[in-house]
C-alpha positions as MATLAB code, in Angstrom:
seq = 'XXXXXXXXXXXXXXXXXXXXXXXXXXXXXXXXXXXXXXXXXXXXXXXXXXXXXXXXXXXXXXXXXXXXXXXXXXXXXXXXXXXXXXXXXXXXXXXXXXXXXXXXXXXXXXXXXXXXXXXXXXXXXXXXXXXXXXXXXXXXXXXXXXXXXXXXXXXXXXXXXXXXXXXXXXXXXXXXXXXXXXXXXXXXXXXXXXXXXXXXXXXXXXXXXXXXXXXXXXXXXXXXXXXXXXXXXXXXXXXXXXXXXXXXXXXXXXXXXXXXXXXXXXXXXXXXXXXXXXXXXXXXXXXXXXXXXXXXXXXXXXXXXXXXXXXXXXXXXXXXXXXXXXXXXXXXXXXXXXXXXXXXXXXXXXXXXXXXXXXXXXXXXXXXXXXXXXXXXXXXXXXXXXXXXXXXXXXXXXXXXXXXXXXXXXXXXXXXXXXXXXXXXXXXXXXXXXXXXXXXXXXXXXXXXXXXXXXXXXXXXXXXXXXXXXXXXXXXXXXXXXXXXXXXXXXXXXXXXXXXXXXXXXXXXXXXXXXXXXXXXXXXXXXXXXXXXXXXXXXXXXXXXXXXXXXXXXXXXXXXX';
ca = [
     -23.119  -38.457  -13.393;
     -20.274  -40.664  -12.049;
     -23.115  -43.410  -10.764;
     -25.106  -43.173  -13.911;
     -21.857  -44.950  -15.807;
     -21.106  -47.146  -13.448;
     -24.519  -48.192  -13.452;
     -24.665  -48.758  -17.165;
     -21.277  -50.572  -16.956;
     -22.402  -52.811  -14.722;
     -25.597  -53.990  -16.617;
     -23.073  -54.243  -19.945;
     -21.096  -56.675  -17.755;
     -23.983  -58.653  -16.595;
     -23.255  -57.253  -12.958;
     -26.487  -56.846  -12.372;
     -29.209  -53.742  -11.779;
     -27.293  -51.783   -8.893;
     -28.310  -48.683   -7.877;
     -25.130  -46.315   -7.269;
     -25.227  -43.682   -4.933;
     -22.684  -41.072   -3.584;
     -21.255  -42.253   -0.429;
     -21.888  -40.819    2.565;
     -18.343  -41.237    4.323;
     -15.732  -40.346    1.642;
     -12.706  -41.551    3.667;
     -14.009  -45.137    2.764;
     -15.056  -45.143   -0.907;
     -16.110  -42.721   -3.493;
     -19.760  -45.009   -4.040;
     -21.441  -47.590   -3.066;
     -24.546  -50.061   -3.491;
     -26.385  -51.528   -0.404;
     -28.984  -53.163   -3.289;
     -27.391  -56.510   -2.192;
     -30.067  -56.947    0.715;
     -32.780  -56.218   -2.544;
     -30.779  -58.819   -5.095;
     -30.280  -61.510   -2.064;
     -33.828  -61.801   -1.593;
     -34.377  -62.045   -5.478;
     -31.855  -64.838   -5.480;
     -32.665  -66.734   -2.964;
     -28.961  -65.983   -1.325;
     -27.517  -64.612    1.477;
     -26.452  -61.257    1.659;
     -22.814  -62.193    2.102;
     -22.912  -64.671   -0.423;
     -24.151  -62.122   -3.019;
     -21.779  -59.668   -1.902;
     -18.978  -61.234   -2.551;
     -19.913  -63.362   -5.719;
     -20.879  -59.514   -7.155;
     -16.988  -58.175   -5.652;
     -15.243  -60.672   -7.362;
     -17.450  -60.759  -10.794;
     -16.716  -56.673  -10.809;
     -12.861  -57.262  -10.061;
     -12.779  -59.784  -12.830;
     -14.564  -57.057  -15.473;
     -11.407  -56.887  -18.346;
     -11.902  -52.795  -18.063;
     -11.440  -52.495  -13.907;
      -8.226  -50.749  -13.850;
      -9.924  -48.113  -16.612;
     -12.430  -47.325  -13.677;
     -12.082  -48.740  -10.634;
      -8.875  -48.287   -8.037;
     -11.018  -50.364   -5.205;
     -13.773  -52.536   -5.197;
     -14.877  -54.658   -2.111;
     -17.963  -56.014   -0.334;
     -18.526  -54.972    3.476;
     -20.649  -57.035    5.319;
     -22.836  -56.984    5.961;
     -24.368  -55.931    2.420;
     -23.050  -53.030    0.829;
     -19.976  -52.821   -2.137;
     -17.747  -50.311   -1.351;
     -16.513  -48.404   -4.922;
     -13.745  -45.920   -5.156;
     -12.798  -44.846   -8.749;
      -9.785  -44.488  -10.248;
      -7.741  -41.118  -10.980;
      -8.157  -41.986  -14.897;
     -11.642  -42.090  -14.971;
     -11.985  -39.447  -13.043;
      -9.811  -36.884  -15.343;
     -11.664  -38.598  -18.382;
     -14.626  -37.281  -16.942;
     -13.203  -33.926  -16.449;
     -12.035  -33.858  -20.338;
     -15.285  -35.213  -21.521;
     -17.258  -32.369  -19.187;
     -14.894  -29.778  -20.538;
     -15.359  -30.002  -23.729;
     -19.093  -30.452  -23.545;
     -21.571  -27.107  -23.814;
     -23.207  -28.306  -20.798;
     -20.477  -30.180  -18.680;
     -21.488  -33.446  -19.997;
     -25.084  -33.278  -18.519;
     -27.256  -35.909  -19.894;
     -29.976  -34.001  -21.195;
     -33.564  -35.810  -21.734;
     -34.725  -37.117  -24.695;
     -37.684  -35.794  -25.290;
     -38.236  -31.616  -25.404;
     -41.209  -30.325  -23.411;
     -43.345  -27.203  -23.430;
     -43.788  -25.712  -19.960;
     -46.090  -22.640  -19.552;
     -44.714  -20.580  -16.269;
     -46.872  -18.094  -14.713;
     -45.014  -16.404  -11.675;
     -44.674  -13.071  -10.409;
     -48.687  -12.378  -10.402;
     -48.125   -8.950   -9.182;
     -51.824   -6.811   -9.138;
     -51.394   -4.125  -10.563;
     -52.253   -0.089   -9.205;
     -48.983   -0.536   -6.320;
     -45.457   -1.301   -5.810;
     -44.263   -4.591   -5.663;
     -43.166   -5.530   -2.020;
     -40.898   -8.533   -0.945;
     -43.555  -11.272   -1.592;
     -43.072  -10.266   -4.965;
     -39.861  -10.541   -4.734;
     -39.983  -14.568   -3.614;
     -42.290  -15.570   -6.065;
     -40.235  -13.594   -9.479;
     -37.055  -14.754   -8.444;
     -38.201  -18.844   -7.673;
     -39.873  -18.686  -10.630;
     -37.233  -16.859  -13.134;
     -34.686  -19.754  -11.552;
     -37.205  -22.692  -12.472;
     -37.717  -21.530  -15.707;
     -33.604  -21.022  -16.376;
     -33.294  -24.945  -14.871;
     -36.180  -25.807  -17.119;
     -34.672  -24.165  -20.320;
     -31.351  -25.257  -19.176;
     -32.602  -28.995  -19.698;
     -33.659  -28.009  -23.143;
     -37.274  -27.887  -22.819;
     -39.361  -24.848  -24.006;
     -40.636  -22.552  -21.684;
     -43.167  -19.623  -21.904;
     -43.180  -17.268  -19.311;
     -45.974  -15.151  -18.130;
     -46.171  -12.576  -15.593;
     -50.450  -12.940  -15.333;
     -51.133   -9.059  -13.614;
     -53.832   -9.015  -11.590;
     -55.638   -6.279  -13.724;
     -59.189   -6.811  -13.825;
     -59.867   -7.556  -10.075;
     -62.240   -5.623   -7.200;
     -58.650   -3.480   -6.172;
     -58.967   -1.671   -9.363;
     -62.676   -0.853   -9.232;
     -61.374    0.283   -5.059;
     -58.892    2.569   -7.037;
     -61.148    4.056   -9.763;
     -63.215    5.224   -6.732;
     -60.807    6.859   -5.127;
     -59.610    8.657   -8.460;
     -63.188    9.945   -9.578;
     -63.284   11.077   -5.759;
     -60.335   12.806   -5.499;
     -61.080   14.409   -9.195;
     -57.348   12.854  -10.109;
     -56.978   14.140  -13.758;
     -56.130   11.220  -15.989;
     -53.020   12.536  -16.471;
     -51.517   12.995  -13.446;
     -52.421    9.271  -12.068;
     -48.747    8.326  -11.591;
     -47.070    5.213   -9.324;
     -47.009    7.714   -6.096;
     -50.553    8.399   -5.996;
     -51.017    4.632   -6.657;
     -49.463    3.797   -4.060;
     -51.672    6.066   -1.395;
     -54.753    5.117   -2.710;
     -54.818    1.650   -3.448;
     -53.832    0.662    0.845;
     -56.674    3.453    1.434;
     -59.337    2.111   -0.593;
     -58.722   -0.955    0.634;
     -58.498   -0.044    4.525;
     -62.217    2.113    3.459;
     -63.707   -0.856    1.866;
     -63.344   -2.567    5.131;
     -64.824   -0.500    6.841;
     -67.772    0.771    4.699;
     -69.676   -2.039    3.256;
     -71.708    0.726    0.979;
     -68.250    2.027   -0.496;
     -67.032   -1.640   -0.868;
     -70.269   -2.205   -2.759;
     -69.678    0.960   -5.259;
     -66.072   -0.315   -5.969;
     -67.799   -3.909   -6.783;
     -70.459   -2.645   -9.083;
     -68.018   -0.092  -10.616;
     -64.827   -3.740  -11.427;
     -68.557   -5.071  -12.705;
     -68.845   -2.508  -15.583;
     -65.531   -2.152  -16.377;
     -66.066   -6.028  -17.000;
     -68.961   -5.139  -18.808;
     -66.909   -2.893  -20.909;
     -68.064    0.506  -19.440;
     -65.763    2.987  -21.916;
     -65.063    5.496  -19.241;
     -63.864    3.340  -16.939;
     -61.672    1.676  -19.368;
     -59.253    4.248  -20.436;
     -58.979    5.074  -16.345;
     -58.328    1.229  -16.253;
     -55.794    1.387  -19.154;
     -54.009    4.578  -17.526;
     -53.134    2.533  -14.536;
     -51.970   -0.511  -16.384;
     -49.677    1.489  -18.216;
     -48.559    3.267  -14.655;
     -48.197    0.111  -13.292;
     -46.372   -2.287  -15.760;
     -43.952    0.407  -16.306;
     -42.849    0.051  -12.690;
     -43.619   -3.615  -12.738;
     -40.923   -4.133  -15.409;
     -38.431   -1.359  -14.028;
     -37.822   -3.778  -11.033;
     -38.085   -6.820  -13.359;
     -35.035   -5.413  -15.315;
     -33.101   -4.453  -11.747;
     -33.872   -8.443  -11.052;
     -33.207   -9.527  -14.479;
     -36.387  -11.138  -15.118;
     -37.876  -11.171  -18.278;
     -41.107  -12.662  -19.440;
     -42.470  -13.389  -22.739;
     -45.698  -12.197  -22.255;
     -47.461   -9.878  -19.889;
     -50.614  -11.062  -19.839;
     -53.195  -10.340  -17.250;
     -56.555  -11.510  -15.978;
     -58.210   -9.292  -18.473;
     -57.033  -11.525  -21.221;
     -58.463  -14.429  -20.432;
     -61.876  -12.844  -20.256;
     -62.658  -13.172  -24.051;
     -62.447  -17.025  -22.878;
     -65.049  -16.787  -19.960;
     -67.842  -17.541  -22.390;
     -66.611  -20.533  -23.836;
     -65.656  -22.011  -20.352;
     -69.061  -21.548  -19.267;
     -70.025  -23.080  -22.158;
     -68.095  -26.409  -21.954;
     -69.021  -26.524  -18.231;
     -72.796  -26.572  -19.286;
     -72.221  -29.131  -21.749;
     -70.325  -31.831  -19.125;
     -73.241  -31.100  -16.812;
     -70.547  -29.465  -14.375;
     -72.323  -26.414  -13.163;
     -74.518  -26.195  -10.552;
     -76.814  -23.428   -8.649;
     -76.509  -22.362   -5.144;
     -78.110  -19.490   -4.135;
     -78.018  -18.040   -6.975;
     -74.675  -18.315   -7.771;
     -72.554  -21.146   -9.572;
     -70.551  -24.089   -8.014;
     -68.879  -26.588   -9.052;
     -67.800  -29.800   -7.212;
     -64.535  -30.878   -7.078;
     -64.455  -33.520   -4.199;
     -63.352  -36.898   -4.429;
     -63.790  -40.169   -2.527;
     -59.758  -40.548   -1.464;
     -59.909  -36.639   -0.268;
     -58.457  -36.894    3.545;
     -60.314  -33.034    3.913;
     -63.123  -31.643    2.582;
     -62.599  -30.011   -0.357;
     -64.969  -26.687   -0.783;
     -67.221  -26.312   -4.345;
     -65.383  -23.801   -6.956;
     -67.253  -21.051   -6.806;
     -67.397  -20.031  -10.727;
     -69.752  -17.040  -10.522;
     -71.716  -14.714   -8.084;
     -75.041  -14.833   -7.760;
     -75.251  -10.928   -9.737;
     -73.464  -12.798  -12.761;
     -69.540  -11.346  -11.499;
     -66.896  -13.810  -12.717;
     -64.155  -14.366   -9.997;
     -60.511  -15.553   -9.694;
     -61.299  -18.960  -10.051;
     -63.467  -18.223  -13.194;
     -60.618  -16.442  -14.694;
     -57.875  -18.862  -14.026;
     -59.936  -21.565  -15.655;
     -60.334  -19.379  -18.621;
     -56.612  -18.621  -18.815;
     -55.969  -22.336  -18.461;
     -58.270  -22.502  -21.874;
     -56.301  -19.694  -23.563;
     -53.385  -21.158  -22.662;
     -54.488  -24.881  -24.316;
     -55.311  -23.291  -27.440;
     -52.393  -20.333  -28.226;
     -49.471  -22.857  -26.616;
     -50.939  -26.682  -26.223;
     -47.872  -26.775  -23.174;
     -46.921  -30.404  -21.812;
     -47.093  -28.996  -18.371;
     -48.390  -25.150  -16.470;
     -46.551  -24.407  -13.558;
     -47.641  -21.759  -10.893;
     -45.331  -19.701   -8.400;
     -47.394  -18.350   -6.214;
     -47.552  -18.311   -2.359;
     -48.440  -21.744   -0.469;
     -51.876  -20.347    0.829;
     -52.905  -20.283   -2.621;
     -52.736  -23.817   -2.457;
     -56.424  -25.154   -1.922;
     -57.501  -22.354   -5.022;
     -55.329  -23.985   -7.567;
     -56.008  -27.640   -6.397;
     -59.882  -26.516   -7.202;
     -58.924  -24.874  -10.460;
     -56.789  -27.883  -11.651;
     -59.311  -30.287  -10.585;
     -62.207  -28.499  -12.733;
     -59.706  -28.171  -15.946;
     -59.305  -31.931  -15.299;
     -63.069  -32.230  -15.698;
     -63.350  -29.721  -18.213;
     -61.074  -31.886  -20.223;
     -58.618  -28.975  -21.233;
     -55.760  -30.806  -18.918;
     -54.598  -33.704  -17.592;
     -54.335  -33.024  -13.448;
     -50.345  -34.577  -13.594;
     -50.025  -31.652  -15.858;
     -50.453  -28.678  -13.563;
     -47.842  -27.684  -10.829;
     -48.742  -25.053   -7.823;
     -45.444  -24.257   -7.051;
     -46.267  -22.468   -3.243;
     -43.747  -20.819   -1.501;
     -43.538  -19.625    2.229;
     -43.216  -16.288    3.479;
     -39.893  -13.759    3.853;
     -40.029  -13.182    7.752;
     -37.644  -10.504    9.776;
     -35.559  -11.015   12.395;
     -38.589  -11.104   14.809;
     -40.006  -14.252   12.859;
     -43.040  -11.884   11.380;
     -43.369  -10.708    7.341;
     -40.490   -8.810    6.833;
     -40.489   -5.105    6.655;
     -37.707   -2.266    6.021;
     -36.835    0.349    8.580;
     -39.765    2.780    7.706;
     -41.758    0.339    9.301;
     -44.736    0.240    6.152;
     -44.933   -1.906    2.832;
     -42.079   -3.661    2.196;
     -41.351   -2.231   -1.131;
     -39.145   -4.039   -3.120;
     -37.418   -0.675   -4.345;
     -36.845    0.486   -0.486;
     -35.417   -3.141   -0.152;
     -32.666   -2.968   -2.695;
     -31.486    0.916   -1.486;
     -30.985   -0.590    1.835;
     -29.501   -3.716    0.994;
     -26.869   -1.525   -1.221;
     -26.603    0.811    1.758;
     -25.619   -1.933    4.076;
     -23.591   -3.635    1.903;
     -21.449   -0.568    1.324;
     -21.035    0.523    4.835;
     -19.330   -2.702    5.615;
     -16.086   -1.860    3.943;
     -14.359    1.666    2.937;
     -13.160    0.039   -0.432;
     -16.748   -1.141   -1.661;
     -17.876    2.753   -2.269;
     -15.897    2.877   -4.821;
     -17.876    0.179   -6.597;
     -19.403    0.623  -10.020;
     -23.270    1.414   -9.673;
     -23.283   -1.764  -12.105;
     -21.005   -3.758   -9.798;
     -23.005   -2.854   -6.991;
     -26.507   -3.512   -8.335;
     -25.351   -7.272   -8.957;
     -23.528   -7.378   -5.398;
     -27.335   -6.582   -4.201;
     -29.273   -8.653   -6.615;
     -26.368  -12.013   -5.293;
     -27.634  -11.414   -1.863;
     -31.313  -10.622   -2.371;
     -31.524  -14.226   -4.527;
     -28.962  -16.381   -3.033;
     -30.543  -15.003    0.508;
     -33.754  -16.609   -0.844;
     -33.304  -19.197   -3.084;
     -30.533  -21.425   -0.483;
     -33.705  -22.106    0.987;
     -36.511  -24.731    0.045;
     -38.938  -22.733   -1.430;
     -42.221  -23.622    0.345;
     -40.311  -22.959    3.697;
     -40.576  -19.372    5.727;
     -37.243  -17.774    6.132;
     -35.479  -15.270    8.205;
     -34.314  -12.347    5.512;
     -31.286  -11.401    7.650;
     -29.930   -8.647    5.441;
     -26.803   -8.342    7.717;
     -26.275  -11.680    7.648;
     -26.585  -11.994    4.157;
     -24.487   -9.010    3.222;
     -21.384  -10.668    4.826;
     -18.482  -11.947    2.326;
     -18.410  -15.174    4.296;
     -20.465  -18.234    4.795;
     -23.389  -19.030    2.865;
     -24.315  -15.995    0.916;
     -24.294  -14.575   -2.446;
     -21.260  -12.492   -1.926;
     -19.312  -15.375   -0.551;
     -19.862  -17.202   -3.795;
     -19.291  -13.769   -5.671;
     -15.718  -13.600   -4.186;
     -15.134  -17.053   -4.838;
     -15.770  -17.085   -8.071;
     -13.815  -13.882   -8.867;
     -10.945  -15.357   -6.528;
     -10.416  -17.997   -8.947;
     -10.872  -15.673  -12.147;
      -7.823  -13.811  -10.824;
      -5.592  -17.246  -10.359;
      -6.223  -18.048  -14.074;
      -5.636  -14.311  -15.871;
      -2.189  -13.672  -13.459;
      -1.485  -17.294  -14.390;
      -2.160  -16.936  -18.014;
      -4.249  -19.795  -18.298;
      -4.573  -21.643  -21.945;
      -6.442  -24.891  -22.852;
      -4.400  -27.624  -22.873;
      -4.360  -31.472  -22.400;
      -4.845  -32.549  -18.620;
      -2.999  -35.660  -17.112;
      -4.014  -38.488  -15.711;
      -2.313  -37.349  -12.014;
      -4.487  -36.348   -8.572;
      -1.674  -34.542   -6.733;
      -3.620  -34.682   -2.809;
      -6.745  -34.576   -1.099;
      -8.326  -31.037   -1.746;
      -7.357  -31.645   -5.727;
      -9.212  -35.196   -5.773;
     -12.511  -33.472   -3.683;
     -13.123  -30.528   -5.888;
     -12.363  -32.654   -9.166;
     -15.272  -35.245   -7.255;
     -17.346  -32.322   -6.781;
     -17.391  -31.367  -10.447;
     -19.316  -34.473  -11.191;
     -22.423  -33.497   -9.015;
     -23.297  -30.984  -10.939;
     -25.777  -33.078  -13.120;
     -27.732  -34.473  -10.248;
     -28.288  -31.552   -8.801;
     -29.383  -30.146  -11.617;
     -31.702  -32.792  -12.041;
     -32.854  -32.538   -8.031;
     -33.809  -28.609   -8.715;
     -35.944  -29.613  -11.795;
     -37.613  -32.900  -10.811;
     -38.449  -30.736   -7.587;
     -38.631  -27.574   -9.415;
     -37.105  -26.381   -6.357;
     -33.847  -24.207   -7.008;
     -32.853  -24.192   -3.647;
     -30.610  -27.847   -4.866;
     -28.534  -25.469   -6.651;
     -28.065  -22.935   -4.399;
     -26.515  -25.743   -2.103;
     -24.515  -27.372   -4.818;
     -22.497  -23.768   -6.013;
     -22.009  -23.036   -2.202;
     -20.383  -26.549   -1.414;
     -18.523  -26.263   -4.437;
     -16.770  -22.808   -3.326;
     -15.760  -24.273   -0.286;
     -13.922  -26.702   -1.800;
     -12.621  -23.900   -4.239;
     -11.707  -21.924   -1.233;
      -9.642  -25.060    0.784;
      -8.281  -26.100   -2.540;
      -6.850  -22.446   -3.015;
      -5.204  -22.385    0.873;
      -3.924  -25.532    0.379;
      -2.081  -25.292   -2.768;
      -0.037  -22.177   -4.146;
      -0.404  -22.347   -7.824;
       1.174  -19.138   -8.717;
       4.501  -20.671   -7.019;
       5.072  -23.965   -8.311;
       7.872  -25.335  -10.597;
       6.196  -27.956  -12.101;
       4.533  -26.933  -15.283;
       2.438  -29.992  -15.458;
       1.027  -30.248  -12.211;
       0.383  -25.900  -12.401;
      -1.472  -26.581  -16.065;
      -3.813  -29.344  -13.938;
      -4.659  -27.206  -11.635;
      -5.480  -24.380  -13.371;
      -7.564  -26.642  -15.881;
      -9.501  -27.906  -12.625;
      -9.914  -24.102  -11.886;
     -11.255  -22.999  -15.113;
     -14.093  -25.516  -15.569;
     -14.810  -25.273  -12.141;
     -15.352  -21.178  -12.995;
     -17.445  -22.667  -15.521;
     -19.630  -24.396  -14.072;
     -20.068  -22.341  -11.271;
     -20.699  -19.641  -13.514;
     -23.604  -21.147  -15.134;
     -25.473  -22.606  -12.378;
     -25.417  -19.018  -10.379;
     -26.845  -17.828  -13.860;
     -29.630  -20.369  -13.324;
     -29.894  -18.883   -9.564;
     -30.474  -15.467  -11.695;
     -27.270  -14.506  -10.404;
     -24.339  -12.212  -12.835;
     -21.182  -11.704  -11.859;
     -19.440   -8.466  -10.653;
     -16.282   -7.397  -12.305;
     -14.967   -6.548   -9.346;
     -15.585   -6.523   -5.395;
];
């Protein structure tokens, strides 16, 4: 934020182009510029030279004192900038009374499609779900945050071979429609599968029976439709626990009506070809550094596949919502599949490739560096997760049992998110749940604490709005009120890398600054009205803003912990 002005003051002064940047060792200067070595060449100067002709022209700028305390060149090319306390508290004032903390926010709104969570449906969601609703609930939030439009889909996997696997096992078992509920869901559906795998002539029977519920086989539809409506019950019973909500709940059935028509603008472009039988289509191209695999858009006994529906969502999604961009949260192995599937809509002429984002993530790994289970050793279920997490959490301290179940639930959702999202998103990570249970270091309930810490300070305080002075009073004031002003960029790190895990760092810096600035000054205790009405004012916008990026981390806050 800070750099961006000094930036533009500089060009209004006829400084020149320099690129500010944070500086990296605060006990020098608050900024600095080492675009002298780029603007000597330009000039056909020395580095020194330029240095110091651009120190003195900014010293001589008829505003300085307004927003500089120090400027100076250091050989031997970079210009030193620390701002003054005025600017800096104008800042504050102008971030304070701004919706969104001053935040330049772009000029042009965009449409974003998201499609994340992509659970399949006929079983409980376990912890990979987990990683991809969360990441992509958080992108969307940044996205919306910025002002753009965003439509959020949770695209079930509905209409796939696992639910032809589980009407098997139902017309085996003689399940009345009825009693199909998530339980017996969850039995079948991992025995199916394990049968399938072992019995080619049962895996066949499950493939012909997906193939006429495709076809539109009526029996088989209202068993289909029975364990959709199992299933995205308990689908959106965790979604509420992880308060995640999505606009539509679409699934790959929905974009069959569509299949037709893709078929039929691949056979006009001349894109399909045979191959034993089946459909292909290539998708290679000279600059590829691997070999990229054909699509494969249907089997040789005329079944449509993943790939065939994703293209045909892609086409529903063109006409109902035209989006500037679709963005995908789904794990990184996914990766080659959507390259393919982005590189045929490219051809197909329904997007632009620049417009489609595969957002991958890595896996959620256990202490032994495998995919993380809970102590019974099965599934991870996302359920089983969240009573353990609450279990552990409470047994760490007599006082927390007599937490609200509400209090509690947002305890556990703070260190289910913040335990995933303070990390890049396409890395693996260790899911210590011990680790991040604890009320200190970097975890959700760290910055929980914090933030309520500093809620207290202002109510026994009696905090009200008033002007703030011009004064820094020491070193832990002047750092937090500097650490205000990153919020933009980081803002604008998560969503240029739709990568949340920039915010995540950015709310856990800031409440360690929070938490020295607290130790090192006693508010409650001073005499000086004016310097206890700064402070506070630093306090409350600093609740602020912390407040709103852990709401873009899909974090709430507890009353009480």
């Amino acid at each position: 934020m800070i750099n961006r002005i000094i930036e533009d003051l500089f060009m209004k002064y006829n400084i020149g182009k320099l690129n500010i940047v944070k500086s990296n060792r605060p006990d020098l200067c608050d900024y600095q510029s080492n675009d002298v070595f780029r603007m000597s060449k330009m000039e056909n100067k020395s580095p020194i030279e330029l240095g110091e002709e651009l120190a003195k022209k900014i010293n001589a700028i008829d505003v300085f004192d307004k927003y500089f305390k120090k400027v100076e060149f250091i050989k031997p090319g970079f210009i030193n900038i620390t701002i003054s306390d005025n600017f800096i508290n104008e800042e504050i004032i102008k971030m304070t009374n701004n919706e969104k903390f001053n935040i330049k926010l772009p000029q042009k709104k965009e449409k974003f499609v998201m499609d994340y969570c992509g659970a399949n449906v006929a079983k409980p969601l376990h912890v990979g779900h987990m990683r991809t609703t969360i990441v992509g609930e958080s992108i969307a939030r940044i996205i919306r945050y910025l002002n753009h439009e965003t439509i959020c889909d949770v695209h079930l996997g509905d209409y796939g071979l696992q639910i032809g696997q589980v009407i098997y096992g139902i017309l085996r078992d003689k399940i009345n429609i009825n009693d199909i509920d998530i339980k017996y869901l969850d039995k079948i559906y991992p025995e199916m599968s394990g049968l399938c795998k072992m019995d080619e002539k049962i895996k066949e029977e499950c493939s012909e029976i997906t193939k006429k519920l495709q076809d539109g086989d009526e029996n088989y539809i209202k068993i289909w439709k029975k364990i959709l409506q199992v299933s995205v019950e308990d689908i959106k019973k965790i979604c509420n626990y992880l308060d995640v909500k999505f606009d539509y709940w679409y699934g790959e059935s929905d974009a069959y009506p569509y299949l037709e028509e893709t078929e039929q603008i691949l056979e006009s472009k001349k894109l399909l070809e045979k191959s034993q039988g089946a459909l292909i289509i290539d998708v290679s191209q000279e600059n590829d550094n691997t070999a990229i695999p054909p699509l494969l858009f249907k089997k040789s006994n005329g079944a449509y596949l993943y790939a065939s529906t994703d293209l045909a969502c892609l086409l529903q999604r063109k006409k109902d919502f035209n989006p500037d961009h679709v963005l995908y949260v789904t794990d990184l192995r996914q990766s080659l599949h959507f390259e393919q599937v982005f590189r045929v809509a490219e051809k197909m002429g329904i997007f632009k490739r620049e417009q489609l984002e595969h957002l991958g993530y890595g896996t959620v790994n256990g202490l032994d560096g495998k995919p993380f289970k809970t102590r019974e050793g099965s599934a991870p279920k996302l359920q089983s997760l969240f009573d353990e997490v609450k279990e552990l959490f409470i047994s760490k301290k007599l006082e927390n049992k007599n937490l609200s179940d509400e209090d509690l639930d947002k305890i556990v959702n703070s260190i289910l998110k913040y335990g995933d999202l303070q990390n890049s998103k396409e890395k693996d990570y260790i899911f210590n749940i011990d680790k991040f249970s604890e009320t200190v270091g970097k975890t959700g309930p760290y910055i929980l604490y914090t933030y309520l810490r500093i809620s207290k300070i202002l109510k026994d305080n009696e905090y009200q709005y008033g002007e703030l002075s011009g004064k820094i009073y020491n070193d832990s004031d002047r750092n937090l009120r500097m650490k205000l002003f990153d919020v933009e960029d980081y803002v604008y790190l998560a969503f240029n890398n739709r990568n949340p895990f920039y915010i995540a760092d950015y709310v856990y810096d800031l409440s360690l600054l929070l938490n020295t600035f607290y130790q090192n000054n006693n508010i409650s205790n001073l005499q000086n009205e004016i310097q206890k009405h700064d402070w506070l004012y630093i306090l409350n916008i600093s609740s602020k803003i912390l407040n709103e990026m852990l709401n873009l981390l899909v974090i709430s806050i507890p009353s009480k912990m």
